[in-house]
PDB file of C-alpha atoms in Angstrom:
ATOM      1  CA  MET D 795     -18.523   3.050  24.170  1.00  0.00           C
ATOM      2  CA  ASN D 796     -17.526   6.103  25.367  1.00  0.00           C
ATOM      3  CA  ARG D 797     -16.185   4.794  28.223  1.00  0.00           C
ATOM      4  CA  ILE D 798     -13.996   2.307  25.891  1.00  0.00           C
ATOM      5  CA  ILE D 799     -12.857   6.273  24.175  1.00  0.00           C
ATOM      6  CA  TYR D 800     -12.689   7.384  27.474  1.00  0.00           C
ATOM      7  CA  VAL D 801     -10.331   4.898  28.646  1.00  0.00           C
ATOM      8  CA  ILE D 802      -8.385   5.227  25.142  1.00  0.00           C
ATOM      9  CA  LEU D 803      -7.735   8.909  25.897  1.00  0.00           C
ATOM     10  CA  ILE D 804      -6.405   8.268  29.159  1.00  0.00           C
ATOM     11  CA  TYR D 805      -4.013   5.934  28.364  1.00  0.00           C
ATOM     12  CA  ILE D 806      -2.111   8.168  25.694  1.00  0.00           C
ATOM     13  CA  ILE D 807      -2.368  11.076  28.015  1.00  0.00           C
ATOM     14  CA  SER D 808      -0.945   9.038  30.388  1.00  0.00           C
ATOM     15  CA  SER D 809       2.289   7.697  27.892  1.00  0.00           C
ATOM     16  CA  PHE D 810       3.230  11.125  27.670  1.00  0.00           C
ATOM     17  CA  ILE D 811       3.249  11.970  31.334  1.00  0.00           C
ATOM     18  CA  VAL D 812       4.710   8.765  31.966  1.00  0.00           C
ATOM     19  CA  ASN D 813       7.265  10.009  29.318  1.00  0.00           C
ATOM     20  CA  ASN D 814       8.065  13.127  30.827  1.00  0.00           C
ATOM     21  CA  ALA D 815       8.605  12.200  34.436  1.00  0.00           C
ATOM     22  CA  LYS D 816      10.751   9.377  33.682  1.00  0.00           C
ATOM     23  CA  ALA D 817      13.311  11.871  31.930  1.00  0.00           C
ATOM     24  CA  SER D 818      13.562  13.609  35.565  1.00  0.00           C
ATOM     25  CA  ASP D 819      13.728  10.145  37.127  1.00  0.00           C
ATOM     26  CA  THR D 820      17.310   9.847  38.802  1.00  0.00           C
ATOM     27  CA  LEU D 821      17.020   6.537  39.753  1.00  0.00           C
ATOM     28  CA  ASN D 822      17.823   4.175  37.064  1.00  0.00           C
ATOM     29  CA  TYR D 823      19.195   0.467  37.215  1.00  0.00           C
ATOM     30  CA  LYS D 824      19.983  -1.398  34.179  1.00  0.00           C
ATOM     31  CA  GLN D 825      16.921  -1.503  32.597  1.00  0.00           C
ATOM     32  CA  ASN D 826      16.398   1.647  31.353  1.00  0.00           C
ATOM     33  CA  ASN D 827      12.951   1.633  31.078  1.00  0.00           C
ATOM     34  CA  ASN D 828      11.569   2.156  34.610  1.00  0.00           C
ATOM     35  CA  PHE D 829       7.748   3.116  33.543  1.00  0.00           C
ATOM     36  CA  PHE D 830       5.597   1.851  32.192  1.00  0.00           C
ATOM     37  CA  ILE D 831       1.708   1.722  31.355  1.00  0.00           C
ATOM     38  CA  ASP D 832      -0.837  -1.816  29.761  1.00  0.00           C
ATOM     39  CA  LEU D 833      -3.728  -1.679  27.795  1.00  0.00           C
ATOM     40  CA  TYR D 834      -5.467  -4.378  28.104  1.00  0.00           C
ATOM     41  CA  ALA D 835      -8.678  -6.212  26.523  1.00  0.00           C
ATOM     42  CA  GLY D 836     -10.463  -9.069  26.253  1.00  0.00           C
ATOM     43  CA  ILE D 837     -12.803 -10.991  28.147  1.00  0.00           C
ATOM     44  CA  GLN D 838     -14.737 -11.465  31.743  1.00  0.00           C
ATOM     45  CA  ASN D 839     -17.727 -13.629  33.527  1.00  0.00           C
ATOM     46  CA  SER D 840     -18.939 -13.535  36.504  1.00  0.00           C
ATOM     47  CA  GLY D 841     -18.360 -16.926  38.362  1.00  0.00           C
ATOM     48  CA  ILE D 842     -16.023 -20.341  37.912  1.00  0.00           C
ATOM     49  CA  LYS D 843     -18.573 -22.830  37.549  1.00  0.00           C
ATOM     50  CA  LYS D 844     -19.581 -24.715  35.445  1.00  0.00           C
ATOM     51  CA  GLU D 845     -22.842 -23.580  34.720  1.00  0.00           C
ATOM     52  CA  ASP D 846     -21.293 -19.882  34.504  1.00  0.00           C
ATOM     53  CA  PHE D 847     -19.738 -20.828  31.199  1.00  0.00           C
ATOM     54  CA  VAL D 848     -22.255 -19.558  29.167  1.00  0.00           C
ATOM     55  CA  TYR D 849     -22.816 -17.829  26.070  1.00  0.00           C
ATOM     56  CA  SER D 850     -24.934 -14.858  27.775  1.00  0.00           C
ATOM     57  CA  ASN D 851     -22.622 -14.598  31.117  1.00  0.00           C
ATOM     58  CA  PHE D 852     -19.432 -13.383  28.696  1.00  0.00           C
ATOM     59  CA  SER D 853     -18.612  -9.653  28.936  1.00  0.00           C
ATOM     60  CA  PRO D 854     -16.216  -7.088  27.609  1.00  0.00           C
ATOM     61  CA  TYR D 855     -13.419  -6.902  29.662  1.00  0.00           C
ATOM     62  CA  LEU D 856     -11.152  -3.398  30.027  1.00  0.00           C
ATOM     63  CA  HIS D 857      -7.994  -2.998  32.138  1.00  0.00           C
ATOM     64  CA  ILE D 858      -5.289  -0.075  31.904  1.00  0.00           C
ATOM     65  CA  SER D 859      -2.576   0.368  34.129  1.00  0.00           C
ATOM     66  CA  THR D 860       0.421   2.379  34.839  1.00  0.00           C
ATOM     67  CA  GLY D 861       3.442   1.116  36.985  1.00  0.00           C
ATOM     68  CA  LYS D 862       6.748   1.223  38.012  1.00  0.00           C
ATOM     69  CA  TYR D 863       9.970  -1.151  37.998  1.00  0.00           C
ATOM     70  CA  ILE D 864      11.475  -1.437  41.936  1.00  0.00           C
ATOM     71  CA  ASN D 865      13.895  -3.597  40.199  1.00  0.00           C
ATOM     72  CA  HIS D 866      14.264  -6.712  37.592  1.00  0.00           C
ATOM     73  CA  SER D 867      11.614  -8.524  39.772  1.00  0.00           C
ATOM     74  CA  LEU D 868       9.093  -6.234  40.610  1.00  0.00           C
ATOM     75  CA  ALA D 869       6.452  -3.255  39.430  1.00  0.00           C
ATOM     76  CA  ILE D 870       4.178  -2.117  41.449  1.00  0.00           C
ATOM     77  CA  ALA D 871       1.247  -0.889  39.330  1.00  0.00           C
ATOM     78  CA  VAL D 872      -2.070   1.236  39.570  1.00  0.00           C
ATOM     79  CA  GLY D 873      -4.849   0.240  37.311  1.00  0.00           C
ATOM     80  CA  TYR D 874      -8.558   0.333  36.117  1.00  0.00           C
ATOM     81  CA  GLN D 875     -10.630  -2.233  35.349  1.00  0.00           C
ATOM     82  CA  GLY D 876     -14.219  -2.099  33.738  1.00  0.00           C
ATOM     83  CA  THR D 877     -16.938  -1.218  32.282  1.00  0.00           C
ATOM     84  CA  TYR D 878     -19.671  -4.010  32.539  1.00  0.00           C
ATOM     85  CA  PHE D 879     -20.341  -7.660  33.702  1.00  0.00           C
ATOM     86  CA  ASN D 880     -23.657  -9.759  33.212  1.00  0.00           C
ATOM     87  CA  TYR D 881     -24.280 -11.925  35.477  1.00  0.00           C
ATOM     88  CA  ILE D 882     -26.377 -15.782  34.809  1.00  0.00           C
ATOM     89  CA  GLY D 883     -29.428 -14.588  37.592  1.00  0.00           C
ATOM     90  CA  ASP D 884     -30.538 -11.621  35.582  1.00  0.00           C
ATOM     91  CA  ASN D 885     -30.744 -10.207  32.328  1.00  0.00           C
ATOM     92  CA  TYR D 886     -28.892  -6.388  33.309  1.00  0.00           C
ATOM     93  CA  LYS D 887     -25.497  -5.288  32.355  1.00  0.00           C
ATOM     94  CA  HIS D 888     -23.935  -4.746  35.695  1.00  0.00           C
ATOM     95  CA  LYS D 889     -22.078  -1.381  35.159  1.00  0.00           C
ATOM     96  CA  TYR D 890     -18.472  -1.308  37.310  1.00  0.00           C
ATOM     97  CA  TYR D 891     -14.889   0.093  37.868  1.00  0.00           C
ATOM     98  CA  TYR D 892     -12.176  -1.292  39.594  1.00  0.00           C
ATOM     99  CA  LEU D 893      -9.207   0.543  40.763  1.00  0.00           C
ATOM    100  CA  ASP D 894      -6.594  -1.411  42.471  1.00  0.00           C
ATOM    101  CA  ALA D 895      -2.845  -1.121  43.228  1.00  0.00           C
ATOM    102  CA  GLU D 896      -1.176  -4.336  42.212  1.00  0.00           C
ATOM    103  CA  PHE D 897       2.504  -6.068  42.536  1.00  0.00           C
ATOM    104  CA  ILE D 898       3.615  -7.730  39.704  1.00  0.00           C
ATOM    105  CA  ILE D 899       6.520 -10.830  40.075  1.00  0.00           C
ATOM    106  CA  ASN D 900       8.714 -11.735  37.280  1.00  0.00           C
ATOM    107  CA  MET D 901       9.170 -15.361  37.928  1.00  0.00           C
ATOM    108  CA  ASN D 902      11.769 -15.685  35.366  1.00  0.00           C
ATOM    109  CA  ARG D 903      13.905 -13.227  37.168  1.00  0.00           C
ATOM    110  CA  LEU D 904      13.018 -14.195  40.672  1.00  0.00           C
ATOM    111  CA  LEU D 905      13.448 -17.716  40.202  1.00  0.00           C
ATOM    112  CA  ARG D 906      16.396 -17.314  37.604  1.00  0.00           C
ATOM    113  CA  LEU D 907      14.514 -19.570  35.205  1.00  0.00           C
ATOM    114  CA  TYR D 908      15.614 -18.035  31.814  1.00  0.00           C
ATOM    115  CA  GLU D 909      18.426 -15.535  31.144  1.00  0.00           C
ATOM    116  CA  ASN D 910      16.790 -14.745  27.409  1.00  0.00           C
ATOM    117  CA  ASP D 911      14.646 -11.303  28.103  1.00  0.00           C
ATOM    118  CA  LYS D 912      12.350 -11.942  25.707  1.00  0.00           C
ATOM    119  CA  TRP D 913       9.560 -13.307  27.473  1.00  0.00           C
ATOM    120  CA  SER D 914       8.718 -13.884  31.278  1.00  0.00           C
ATOM    121  CA  ILE D 915       5.776 -15.346  33.269  1.00  0.00           C
ATOM    122  CA  GLN D 916       4.527 -12.915  35.845  1.00  0.00           C
ATOM    123  CA  VAL D 917       2.166 -12.941  38.961  1.00  0.00           C
ATOM    124  CA  ILE D 918       0.329 -10.519  39.979  1.00  0.00           C
ATOM    125  CA  ALA D 919      -1.026 -10.345  42.881  1.00  0.00           C
ATOM    126  CA  GLY D 920      -3.164  -6.858  44.749  1.00  0.00           C
ATOM    127  CA  THR D 921      -6.003  -5.138  45.975  1.00  0.00           C
ATOM    128  CA  GLY D 922      -8.837  -2.448  45.037  1.00  0.00           C
ATOM    129  CA  ILE D 923     -12.285  -1.107  45.617  1.00  0.00           C
ATOM    130  CA  LEU D 924     -15.228  -2.133  43.169  1.00  0.00           C
ATOM    131  CA  LYS D 925     -17.686   0.266  42.781  1.00  0.00           C
ATOM    132  CA  ASN D 926     -20.752  -1.511  41.263  1.00  0.00           C
ATOM    133  CA  TYR D 927     -23.479   0.421  40.170  1.00  0.00           C
ATOM    134  CA  HIS D 928     -26.253  -1.643  39.800  1.00  0.00           C
ATOM    135  CA  MET D 929     -25.878  -2.903  43.240  1.00  0.00           C
ATOM    136  CA  LYS D 930     -25.068   1.163  44.011  1.00  0.00           C
ATOM    137  CA  LYS D 931     -22.219   0.040  46.651  1.00  0.00           C
ATOM    138  CA  ILE D 932     -18.302  -0.116  47.204  1.00  0.00           C
ATOM    139  CA  ASN D 933     -16.526  -3.751  48.166  1.00  0.00           C
ATOM    140  CA  TRP D 934     -12.639  -4.320  48.801  1.00  0.00           C
ATOM    141  CA  GLY D 935     -11.759  -6.649  46.033  1.00  0.00           C
ATOM    142  CA  LEU D 936      -8.415  -8.884  45.555  1.00  0.00           C
ATOM    143  CA  THR D 937      -6.801  -8.817  42.271  1.00  0.00           C
ATOM    144  CA  THR D 938      -5.329 -12.014  41.016  1.00  0.00           C
ATOM    145  CA  ALA D 939      -3.249 -12.881  37.738  1.00  0.00           C
ATOM    146  CA  LEU D 940      -1.300 -14.904  35.901  1.00  0.00           C
ATOM    147  CA  LEU D 941       0.694 -13.196  32.695  1.00  0.00           C
ATOM    148  CA  GLN D 942       3.170 -14.107  29.950  1.00  0.00           C
ATOM    149  CA  GLU D 943       4.669 -11.592  28.789  1.00  0.00           C
ATOM    150  CA  LEU D 944       6.803 -11.201  24.897  1.00  0.00           C
ATOM    151  CA  VAL D 945       8.839  -8.545  24.504  1.00  0.00           C
ATOM    152  CA  LEU D 946       8.658  -7.234  20.981  1.00  0.00           C
ATOM    153  CA  ASN D 947      11.109  -5.191  21.296  1.00  0.00           C
ATOM    154  CA  LYS D 948      12.987  -2.038  23.768  1.00  0.00           C
ATOM    155  CA  ASN D 949       9.689  -0.285  24.278  1.00  0.00           C
ATOM    156  CA  TYR D 950       6.557  -2.699  23.585  1.00  0.00           C
ATOM    157  CA  SER D 951       5.753  -6.209  24.914  1.00  0.00           C
ATOM    158  CA  LEU D 952       2.042  -7.959  24.297  1.00  0.00           C
ATOM    159  CA  LYS D 953       0.893  -9.772  27.144  1.00  0.00           C
ATOM    160  CA  LEU D 954      -1.379 -12.430  27.690  1.00  0.00           C
ATOM    161  CA  LYS D 955      -3.402 -12.346  31.193  1.00  0.00           C
ATOM    162  CA  ALA D 956      -5.663 -14.926  33.085  1.00  0.00           C
ATOM    163  CA  GLY D 957      -6.787 -13.305  36.236  1.00  0.00           C
ATOM    164  CA  GLY D 958      -9.476 -12.026  37.748  1.00  0.00           C
ATOM    165  CA  ILE D 959     -11.371 -10.380  40.634  1.00  0.00           C
ATOM    166  CA  ILE D 960     -11.944 -11.789  43.588  1.00  0.00           C
ATOM    167  CA  GLY D 961     -14.265 -10.135  46.889  1.00  0.00           C
ATOM    168  CA  TRP D 962     -17.184 -10.405  48.915  1.00  0.00           C
ATOM    169  CA  SER D 963     -20.849  -9.769  47.730  1.00  0.00           C
ATOM    170  CA  ILE D 964     -19.962  -8.339  44.417  1.00  0.00           C
ATOM    171  CA  TYR D 965     -23.341  -9.511  42.645  1.00  0.00           C
ATOM    172  CA  GLN D 966     -24.292 -11.905  45.266  1.00  0.00           C
ATOM    173  CA  HIS D 967     -24.076 -12.001  48.499  1.00  0.00           C
ATOM    174  CA  ASP D 968     -21.158 -14.247  49.470  1.00  0.00           C
ATOM    175  CA  LYS D 969     -17.570 -14.834  47.787  1.00  0.00           C
ATOM    176  CA  ASP D 970     -17.409 -14.052  43.840  1.00  0.00           C
ATOM    177  CA  ILE D 971     -15.271 -13.808  41.716  1.00  0.00           C
ATOM    178  CA  LEU D 972     -14.793 -11.852  37.544  1.00  0.00           C
ATOM    179  CA  PRO D 973     -12.108 -14.203  36.096  1.00  0.00           C
ATOM    180  CA  ASN D 974     -10.928 -12.891  32.884  1.00  0.00           C
ATOM    181  CA  ILE D 975      -8.613 -13.268  29.728  1.00  0.00           C
ATOM    182  CA  SER D 976      -7.329 -10.994  28.274  1.00  0.00           C
ATOM    183  CA  ILE D 977      -4.459  -9.489  25.381  1.00  0.00           C
ATOM    184  CA  GLY D 978      -2.600  -6.711  25.886  1.00  0.00           C
ATOM    185  CA  LEU D 979       0.065  -4.236  24.583  1.00  0.00           C
ATOM    186  CA  SER D 980       2.723  -2.628  26.719  1.00  0.00           C
ATOM    187  CA  ARG D 981       4.844   0.115  26.642  1.00  0.00           C
ATOM    188  CA  LYS D 982       7.583   1.178  28.645  1.00  0.00           C
ATOM    189  CA  PHE D 983       9.401   4.821  28.546  1.00  0.00           C
TER     190      PHE D 983
END
């Protein structure tokens, strides 16, 4: 619980820092909101096989990220994901953190699918490091996600994200995945 409070405090402090950084930014394009902070909450589990989808294998999911729009179709972000996952093979809470860098591609803009800026479909791809406290090791991982964004106003939007962390030996000794689904709030500066 203390970690969640800590992450929320980082979110609030980061929003003030990014807001001040935007004031000194000289590289503006049509959209003045170049910087953003996202906060997601949802559920995750370990694995994607049918037997992995049992109640005891689900755990809370938290993701906070901050980034910058490079243009209307592309943004870059860095983020934190955590705080623990359950594994069907034991009864432990596998505490972890995942720090990553992501590319976010707005498919509506890229493919000119829809001219209304109220909603968009985005693809997220990135890489990062995962620290698994239970196994006492650090792994490289890949970040993937599909995201639906609904713009509420100039500064805020709601996001629904389905994604995961893909890696080697995260909780087993072969390829592993931590899929998640979450809802988020985005603040643009």
